[in-house]
Structures are given as structure tokens and as C-alpha cells.
Amino acid sequence: DALGEAGPCLDGNYQTTDYLTAPDDQWPAPAPAPQFGNFSDVFGGLEGGVWSLYVVDDSEGNYGYINGWNLELETRPATPVGFSSPTATVAEGRRGFVFLGRDGPTPYGPGEVTLGARSGSARADSDFRFRGSTLEFGRDYLGTRIGLDPIDDGIAEKAEKFQLVLSNPQGDAALSDATSSITVSIPASKNATLKLGRLGLNRKKGTGTLTARVSSPGRVSVSGKGLVRSTKKLTSAGKVVLPLKATGKAKRTLRKTGQVTMKAKVTYRTLGGRKVTRTRSFSLKSGGHH
């Protein structure tokens, strides 16, 4: 409702401007032109806003009075910021994500929180990588993904845990015990393994392939005397096919005799730096020698 133009002002809730747009209802300066609205629309969580209440005596003569009054303003609490889930699980060598967002009445105001990691049985820089930072929220900010990177060290370990923790809220940001931290679990892991499998030969081209299987993400390379070095990157555990191609003196021998015996050295390095090596002897054959 709007305040009445005559009579006493009764207790109640009223619009911020009680006059409409008729010319006779415009108040003199310094009062602004009428503008209906509410505090949330105008200030939207912004600090330092200025609100003014204007009172005008629109009756001629020296009479009328205000017999005591008060104005009570109630601001909303800061917007809650937190993790969408209390727990997450990410395996060694895999990249995972957790979601951080805020939930409350809009429009939001700007704010910020500090994001950090707290070691548990999983230790920073040896079991996982994480760099703390200050997250700044604009007025349109709804949330973001936070990356998680457990290190694959290729060593058999029991399940481990660490936490991500929010602290030091500023501006339009508030924290609660229920959502200000998340516990990240790293499942138990096995020793890095490298198994060599099938050897394939292409007599027409005088080349071959060697299949290898690894236990986790990393890099697998093949090298050896007279072999062209080749490296492949794996983003997950599984099978990789390595090319076998002669070079230098071995290549000349293959062309001349149609066969060359070689030894391949296969090296597997996990993302955590663990190295496993296996060797395989084989013979490349060519049907087109001369």
C-alpha cells in the first residue's frame, strides 16, 4: 500500500514512494521523482548503498506535527557458499571435479572466499596436487568446478583421504559447517605393472608392432639399438600398440638380407614418476630385400 495523502500514518508496510505520476503528486527537491521498488532490486547485496527518506509538509500554514516515529530496516544475511556434496572419490592418475556454488535470494552481491587443502592420510605434493587460492564472486556468479589431481606414483597403497576447505568469507558470502569442506577419497592402488603382449610383423613393409598393457595412465616408449624411438601417452590404464621400425645399420641389414634380429626396450612411466622396464627380442622380416 501507499501512505495516505491525509490523516494519520498508521502502522503497516508501505511502498517506498507513496505518490504516483500525476504532476500534482511530485515532491519538491531534494526528493527524487517517484520510483517504486524494493531494497533487494536497488542494492542487490552491494555494500555502501545510500537510502533516503523524505518528509514533506504539503499543507499551507504553520500547523501539523509528527508525534514520534521510527523506521526499522532489516537486511538479508550473506549468501551461503559451499560444496554441492560432502564427499568425492577420485582414483590416482585421474582428474576429478567437485562443484562449488552459492544458493540464496537473488540478486547476489560480490563476495569472496579462500579455498585451501588440508592433508589427511593423503599428503599434499606426494599424494595429490592442489594450490589454494582466493575465489572472487561477481554479482552473476553461480558456481564453478574445482579440479582434483591425485598423483599416480605407481606404488601399492591403502585408500587415502584429504579435504578441501573454505574459509575467510568476505562480502556477500557466508559459510556453514555442513558445506564449507569436502572430503576427497583416493581408492587403494596397486604397484605399476607393464606387460608385453602380441608381436605383429608386416613382411611387406619390413616393420612390426608390439602390444603392451599398463596399470595406470602415463607414458610408454619403445627404443633399442637400430630401432626408431616412439612414445605414446595414455590417459587411462589399458592397452597400447607400439610401432617397431628399423633405422640405420639395422635397416640396411634388413634390406640386404630380408631379416634383422633386434631387442626392444619398453619403458613405462606413471604420472607420479614410477618407471617399469621390459625387453623383448624379435626379428623383423622383409619380403622385398635385394
PDB file of N, CA and C in Angstrom, residues 176-244:
ATOM      1  N   SER A 176      28.924 -22.413   6.155  1.00  0.00           N
ATOM      2  CA  SER A 176      28.314 -23.244   7.192  1.00  0.00           C
ATOM      3  C   SER A 176      29.160 -24.494   7.377  1.00  0.00           C
ATOM      4  N   ASP A 177      29.086 -25.094   8.555  1.00  0.00           N
ATOM      5  CA  ASP A 177      29.866 -26.304   8.829  1.00  0.00           C
ATOM      6  C   ASP A 177      29.500 -27.437   7.882  1.00  0.00           C
ATOM      7  N   ALA A 178      28.254 -27.452   7.404  1.00  0.00           N
ATOM      8  CA  ALA A 178      27.782 -28.570   6.579  1.00  0.00           C
ATOM      9  C   ALA A 178      28.376 -28.568   5.180  1.00  0.00           C
ATOM     10  N   THR A 179      28.678 -27.383   4.643  1.00  0.00           N
ATOM     11  CA  THR A 179      29.103 -27.317   3.235  1.00  0.00           C
ATOM     12  C   THR A 179      30.439 -26.617   3.018  1.00  0.00           C
ATOM     13  N   SER A 180      31.135 -26.230   4.085  1.00  0.00           N
ATOM     14  CA  SER A 180      32.377 -25.469   3.916  1.00  0.00           C
ATOM     15  C   SER A 180      33.598 -26.356   3.694  1.00  0.00           C
ATOM     16  N   SER A 181      33.414 -27.677   3.691  1.00  0.00           N
ATOM     17  CA  SER A 181      34.535 -28.577   3.411  1.00  0.00           C
ATOM     18  C   SER A 181      34.023 -29.807   2.683  1.00  0.00           C
ATOM     19  N   ILE A 182      34.921 -30.469   1.973  1.00  0.00           N
ATOM     20  CA  ILE A 182      34.592 -31.710   1.282  1.00  0.00           C
ATOM     21  C   ILE A 182      35.746 -32.685   1.490  1.00  0.00           C
ATOM     22  N   THR A 183      35.414 -33.934   1.791  1.00  0.00           N
ATOM     23  CA  THR A 183      36.423 -34.974   1.985  1.00  0.00           C
ATOM     24  C   THR A 183      36.605 -35.743   0.685  1.00  0.00           C
ATOM     25  N   VAL A 184      37.839 -35.770   0.184  1.00  0.00           N
ATOM     26  CA  VAL A 184      38.160 -36.448  -1.071  1.00  0.00           C
ATOM     27  C   VAL A 184      38.859 -37.765  -0.755  1.00  0.00           C
ATOM     28  N   SER A 185      38.322 -38.856  -1.269  1.00  0.00           N
ATOM     29  CA  SER A 185      38.898 -40.188  -1.048  1.00  0.00           C
ATOM     30  C   SER A 185      39.646 -40.649  -2.293  1.00  0.00           C
ATOM     31  N   ILE A 186      40.835 -41.202  -2.085  1.00  0.00           N
ATOM     32  CA  ILE A 186      41.627 -41.812  -3.153  1.00  0.00           C
ATOM     33  C   ILE A 186      41.624 -43.317  -2.899  1.00  0.00           C
ATOM     34  N   PRO A 187      41.002 -44.120  -3.765  1.00  0.00           N
ATOM     35  CA  PRO A 187      40.933 -45.565  -3.524  1.00  0.00           C
ATOM     36  C   PRO A 187      42.315 -46.204  -3.465  1.00  0.00           C
ATOM     37  N   ALA A 188      42.366 -47.384  -2.863  1.00  0.00           N
ATOM     38  CA  ALA A 188      43.618 -48.138  -2.787  1.00  0.00           C
ATOM     39  C   ALA A 188      44.168 -48.387  -4.187  1.00  0.00           C
ATOM     40  N   SER A 189      45.496 -48.390  -4.308  1.00  0.00           N
ATOM     41  CA  SER A 189      46.141 -48.547  -5.615  1.00  0.00           C
ATOM     42  C   SER A 189      47.139 -49.699  -5.581  1.00  0.00           C
ATOM     43  N   LYS A 190      47.485 -50.179  -6.762  1.00  0.00           N
ATOM     44  CA  LYS A 190      48.432 -51.285  -6.893  1.00  0.00           C
ATOM     45  C   LYS A 190      49.750 -50.774  -7.448  1.00  0.00           C
ATOM     46  N   ASN A 191      50.783 -51.638  -7.367  1.00  0.00           N
ATOM     47  CA  ASN A 191      52.061 -51.298  -7.982  1.00  0.00           C
ATOM     48  C   ASN A 191      51.889 -51.144  -9.486  1.00  0.00           C
ATOM     49  N   ALA A 192      52.692 -50.272 -10.072  1.00  0.00           N
ATOM     50  CA  ALA A 192      52.664 -50.099 -11.521  1.00  0.00           C
ATOM     51  C   ALA A 192      53.095 -51.392 -12.201  1.00  0.00           C
ATOM     52  N   THR A 193      52.348 -51.796 -13.213  1.00  0.00           N
ATOM     53  CA  THR A 193      52.690 -53.018 -13.947  1.00  0.00           C
ATOM     54  C   THR A 193      52.733 -52.747 -15.440  1.00  0.00           C
ATOM     55  N   LEU A 194      53.656 -53.431 -16.108  1.00  0.00           N
ATOM     56  CA  LEU A 194      53.814 -53.355 -17.562  1.00  0.00           C
ATOM     57  C   LEU A 194      53.925 -54.779 -18.085  1.00  0.00           C
ATOM     58  N   LYS A 195      53.008 -55.156 -18.950  1.00  0.00           N
ATOM     59  CA  LYS A 195      53.021 -56.492 -19.532  1.00  0.00           C
ATOM     60  C   LYS A 195      53.105 -56.388 -21.053  1.00  0.00           C
ATOM     61  N   LEU A 196      54.068 -57.116 -21.623  1.00  0.00           N
ATOM     62  CA  LEU A 196      54.219 -57.131 -23.075  1.00  0.00           C
ATOM     63  C   LEU A 196      53.393 -58.269 -23.649  1.00  0.00           C
ATOM     64  N   GLY A 197      52.739 -57.972 -24.766  1.00  0.00           N
ATOM     65  CA  GLY A 197      51.851 -58.954 -25.375  1.00  0.00           C
ATOM     66  C   GLY A 197      52.251 -59.345 -26.785  1.00  0.00           C
ATOM     67  N   ARG A 198      51.312 -59.333 -27.674  1.00  0.00           N
ATOM     68  CA  ARG A 198      51.455 -59.866 -29.025  1.00  0.00           C
ATOM     69  C   ARG A 198      52.443 -59.054 -29.865  1.00  0.00           C
ATOM     70  N   LEU A 199      53.255 -59.777 -30.642  1.00  0.00           N
ATOM     71  CA  LEU A 199      54.178 -59.175 -31.602  1.00  0.00           C
ATOM     72  C   LEU A 199      53.611 -59.386 -32.996  1.00  0.00           C
ATOM     73  N   GLY A 200      53.459 -58.300 -33.740  1.00  0.00           N
ATOM     74  CA  GLY A 200      52.944 -58.392 -35.103  1.00  0.00           C
ATOM     75  C   GLY A 200      53.996 -57.965 -36.105  1.00  0.00           C
ATOM     76  N   LEU A 201      54.106 -58.683 -37.251  1.00  0.00           N
ATOM     77  CA  LEU A 201      55.107 -58.384 -38.275  1.00  0.00           C
ATOM     78  C   LEU A 201      54.431 -58.102 -39.609  1.00  0.00           C
ATOM     79  N   ASN A 202      54.957 -57.110 -40.298  1.00  0.00           N
ATOM     80  CA  ASN A 202      54.488 -56.773 -41.642  1.00  0.00           C
ATOM     81  C   ASN A 202      55.642 -57.002 -42.611  1.00  0.00           C
ATOM     82  N   ARG A 203      55.657 -58.168 -43.260  1.00  0.00           N
ATOM     83  CA  ARG A 203      56.763 -58.522 -44.157  1.00  0.00           C
ATOM     84  C   ARG A 203      56.849 -57.567 -45.348  1.00  0.00           C
ATOM     85  N   LYS A 204      55.712 -57.112 -45.817  1.00  0.00           N
ATOM     86  CA  LYS A 204      55.718 -56.244 -46.991  1.00  0.00           C
ATOM     87  C   LYS A 204      56.457 -54.941 -46.712  1.00  0.00           C
ATOM     88  N   LYS A 205      56.251 -54.386 -45.517  1.00  0.00           N
ATOM     89  CA  LYS A 205      56.882 -53.116 -45.160  1.00  0.00           C
ATOM     90  C   LYS A 205      58.156 -53.305 -44.345  1.00  0.00           C
ATOM     91  N   GLY A 206      58.380 -54.508 -43.838  1.00  0.00           N
ATOM     92  CA  GLY A 206      59.555 -54.734 -43.008  1.00  0.00           C
ATOM     93  C   GLY A 206      59.455 -54.057 -41.658  1.00  0.00           C
ATOM     94  N   THR A 207      58.236 -53.938 -41.135  1.00  0.00           N
ATOM     95  CA  THR A 207      58.004 -53.295 -39.839  1.00  0.00           C
ATOM     96  C   THR A 207      57.240 -54.254 -38.933  1.00  0.00           C
ATOM     97  N   GLY A 208      56.965 -53.792 -37.719  1.00  0.00           N
ATOM     98  CA  GLY A 208      56.211 -54.613 -36.790  1.00  0.00           C
ATOM     99  C   GLY A 208      55.533 -53.773 -35.733  1.00  0.00           C
ATOM    100  N   THR A 209      54.783 -54.424 -34.880  1.00  0.00           N
ATOM    101  CA  THR A 209      54.122 -53.769 -33.747  1.00  0.00           C
ATOM    102  C   THR A 209      54.252 -54.659 -32.520  1.00  0.00           C
ATOM    103  N   LEU A 210      54.278 -54.018 -31.357  1.00  0.00           N
ATOM    104  CA  LEU A 210      54.352 -54.743 -30.093  1.00  0.00           C
ATOM    105  C   LEU A 210      53.272 -54.192 -29.170  1.00  0.00           C
ATOM    106  N   THR A 211      52.420 -55.070 -28.681  1.00  0.00           N
ATOM    107  CA  THR A 211      51.338 -54.665 -27.784  1.00  0.00           C
ATOM    108  C   THR A 211      51.810 -54.703 -26.329  1.00  0.00           C
ATOM    109  N   ALA A 212      51.473 -53.644 -25.584  1.00  0.00           N
ATOM    110  CA  ALA A 212      51.804 -53.581 -24.159  1.00  0.00           C
ATOM    111  C   ALA A 212      50.554 -53.194 -23.379  1.00  0.00           C
ATOM    112  N   ARG A 213      50.484 -53.614 -22.133  1.00  0.00           N
ATOM    113  CA  ARG A 213      49.359 -53.265 -21.262  1.00  0.00           C
ATOM    114  C   ARG A 213      49.910 -52.688 -19.958  1.00  0.00           C
ATOM    115  N   VAL A 214      49.366 -51.518 -19.565  1.00  0.00           N
ATOM    116  CA  VAL A 214      49.856 -50.836 -18.371  1.00  0.00           C
ATOM    117  C   VAL A 214      48.725 -50.687 -17.356  1.00  0.00           C
ATOM    118  N   SER A 215      49.104 -50.467 -16.092  1.00  0.00           N
ATOM    119  CA  SER A 215      48.135 -50.474 -14.994  1.00  0.00           C
ATOM    120  C   SER A 215      47.518 -49.119 -14.695  1.00  0.00           C
ATOM    121  N   SER A 216      48.042 -48.046 -15.289  1.00  0.00           N
ATOM    122  CA  SER A 216      47.524 -46.715 -14.993  1.00  0.00           C
ATOM    123  C   SER A 216      47.992 -45.744 -16.072  1.00  0.00           C
ATOM    124  N   PRO A 217      47.470 -44.505 -16.070  1.00  0.00           N
ATOM    125  CA  PRO A 217      47.892 -43.529 -17.074  1.00  0.00           C
ATOM    126  C   PRO A 217      49.386 -43.240 -16.992  1.00  0.00           C
ATOM    127  N   GLY A 218      49.949 -42.791 -18.088  1.00  0.00           N
ATOM    128  CA  GLY A 218      51.372 -42.464 -18.120  1.00  0.00           C
ATOM    129  C   GLY A 218      51.891 -42.443 -19.543  1.00  0.00           C
ATOM    130  N   ARG A 219      53.204 -42.621 -19.683  1.00  0.00           N
ATOM    131  CA  ARG A 219      53.851 -42.643 -20.994  1.00  0.00           C
ATOM    132  C   ARG A 219      54.551 -43.979 -21.198  1.00  0.00           C
ATOM    133  N   VAL A 220      54.413 -44.512 -22.404  1.00  0.00           N
ATOM    134  CA  VAL A 220      55.059 -45.772 -22.763  1.00  0.00           C
ATOM    135  C   VAL A 220      55.914 -45.517 -23.994  1.00  0.00           C
ATOM    136  N   SER A 221      57.190 -45.896 -23.916  1.00  0.00           N
ATOM    137  CA  SER A 221      58.103 -45.673 -25.038  1.00  0.00           C
ATOM    138  C   SER A 221      58.803 -46.976 -25.398  1.00  0.00           C
ATOM    139  N   VAL A 222      59.191 -47.080 -26.664  1.00  0.00           N
ATOM    140  CA  VAL A 222      59.957 -48.227 -27.135  1.00  0.00           C
ATOM    141  C   VAL A 222      61.229 -47.701 -27.778  1.00  0.00           C
ATOM    142  N   SER A 223      62.354 -48.342 -27.482  1.00  0.00           N
ATOM    143  CA  SER A 223      63.640 -47.915 -28.026  1.00  0.00           C
ATOM    144  C   SER A 223      64.549 -49.139 -28.101  1.00  0.00           C
ATOM    145  N   GLY A 224      65.723 -48.949 -28.636  1.00  0.00           N
ATOM    146  CA  GLY A 224      66.682 -50.040 -28.752  1.00  0.00           C
ATOM    147  C   GLY A 224      67.656 -49.767 -29.885  1.00  0.00           C
ATOM    148  N   LYS A 225      68.753 -50.490 -29.892  1.00  0.00           N
ATOM    149  CA  LYS A 225      69.764 -50.321 -30.925  1.00  0.00           C
ATOM    150  C   LYS A 225      69.170 -50.670 -32.282  1.00  0.00           C
ATOM    151  N   GLY A 226      69.213 -49.718 -33.200  1.00  0.00           N
ATOM    152  CA  GLY A 226      68.675 -49.937 -34.536  1.00  0.00           C
ATOM    153  C   GLY A 226      67.180 -49.734 -34.650  1.00  0.00           C
ATOM    154  N   LEU A 227      66.508 -49.297 -33.553  1.00  0.00           N
ATOM    155  CA  LEU A 227      65.061 -49.075 -33.570  1.00  0.00           C
ATOM    156  C   LEU A 227      64.731 -47.587 -33.552  1.00  0.00           C
ATOM    157  N   VAL A 228      63.712 -47.205 -34.291  1.00  0.00           N
ATOM    158  CA  VAL A 228      63.202 -45.841 -34.214  1.00  0.00           C
ATOM    159  C   VAL A 228      62.460 -45.685 -32.882  1.00  0.00           C
ATOM    160  N   ARG A 229      62.849 -44.691 -32.091  1.00  0.00           N
ATOM    161  CA  ARG A 229      62.220 -44.481 -30.783  1.00  0.00           C
ATOM    162  C   ARG A 229      60.809 -43.925 -30.968  1.00  0.00           C
ATOM    163  N   SER A 230      59.880 -44.425 -30.177  1.00  0.00           N
ATOM    164  CA  SER A 230      58.489 -43.971 -30.251  1.00  0.00           C
ATOM    165  C   SER A 230      57.913 -43.898 -28.847  1.00  0.00           C
ATOM    166  N   THR A 231      57.121 -42.852 -28.576  1.00  0.00           N
ATOM    167  CA  THR A 231      56.497 -42.669 -27.260  1.00  0.00           C
ATOM    168  C   THR A 231      55.012 -42.390 -27.433  1.00  0.00           C
ATOM    169  N   LYS A 232      54.211 -43.005 -26.577  1.00  0.00           N
ATOM    170  CA  LYS A 232      52.771 -42.766 -26.595  1.00  0.00           C
ATOM    171  C   LYS A 232      52.292 -42.417 -25.193  1.00  0.00           C
ATOM    172  N   LYS A 233      51.322 -41.495 -25.137  1.00  0.00           N
ATOM    173  CA  LYS A 233      50.757 -41.049 -23.868  1.00  0.00           C
ATOM    174  C   LYS A 233      49.402 -41.710 -23.659  1.00  0.00           C
ATOM    175  N   LEU A 234      49.195 -42.273 -22.465  1.00  0.00           N
ATOM    176  CA  LEU A 234      47.927 -42.913 -22.133  1.00  0.00           C
ATOM    177  C   LEU A 234      47.222 -42.122 -21.043  1.00  0.00           C
ATOM    178  N   THR A 235      45.949 -41.848 -21.247  1.00  0.00           N
ATOM    179  CA  THR A 235      45.161 -41.125 -20.254  1.00  0.00           C
ATOM    180  C   THR A 235      44.425 -42.058 -19.303  1.00  0.00           C
ATOM    181  N   SER A 236      44.534 -43.352 -19.535  1.00  0.00           N
ATOM    182  CA  SER A 236      43.905 -44.326 -18.648  1.00  0.00           C
ATOM    183  C   SER A 236      44.666 -45.641 -18.741  1.00  0.00           C
ATOM    184  N   ALA A 237      44.424 -46.523 -17.790  1.00  0.00           N
ATOM    185  CA  ALA A 237      45.049 -47.843 -17.836  1.00  0.00           C
ATOM    186  C   ALA A 237      44.529 -48.615 -19.040  1.00  0.00           C
ATOM    187  N   GLY A 238      45.368 -49.510 -19.581  1.00  0.00           N
ATOM    188  CA  GLY A 238      44.898 -50.303 -20.708  1.00  0.00           C
ATOM    189  C   GLY A 238      45.998 -50.667 -21.676  1.00  0.00           C
ATOM    190  N   LYS A 239      45.603 -50.897 -22.922  1.00  0.00           N
ATOM    191  CA  LYS A 239      46.498 -51.421 -23.950  1.00  0.00           C
ATOM    192  C   LYS A 239      47.028 -50.308 -24.839  1.00  0.00           C
ATOM    193  N   VAL A 240      48.289 -50.481 -25.273  1.00  0.00           N
ATOM    194  CA  VAL A 240      48.901 -49.566 -26.223  1.00  0.00           C
ATOM    195  C   VAL A 240      49.670 -50.392 -27.249  1.00  0.00           C
ATOM    196  N   VAL A 241      49.618 -49.978 -28.503  1.00  0.00           N
ATOM    197  CA  VAL A 241      50.326 -50.671 -29.582  1.00  0.00           C
ATOM    198  C   VAL A 241      51.512 -49.808 -30.009  1.00  0.00           C
ATOM    199  N   LEU A 242      52.720 -50.362 -29.881  1.00  0.00           N
ATOM    200  CA  LEU A 242      53.950 -49.626 -30.165  1.00  0.00           C
ATOM    201  C   LEU A 242      54.495 -50.031 -31.529  1.00  0.00           C
ATOM    202  N   PRO A 243      54.929 -49.072 -32.332  1.00  0.00           N
ATOM    203  CA  PRO A 243      55.483 -49.395 -33.644  1.00  0.00           C
ATOM    204  C   PRO A 243      56.935 -49.870 -33.532  1.00  0.00           C
ATOM    205  N   LEU A 244      57.313 -50.819 -34.376  1.00  0.00           N
ATOM    206  CA  LEU A 244      58.691 -51.316 -34.460  1.00  0.00           C
ATOM    207  C   LEU A 244      59.191 -51.046 -35.869  1.00  0.00           C
TER     208      LEU A 244
END
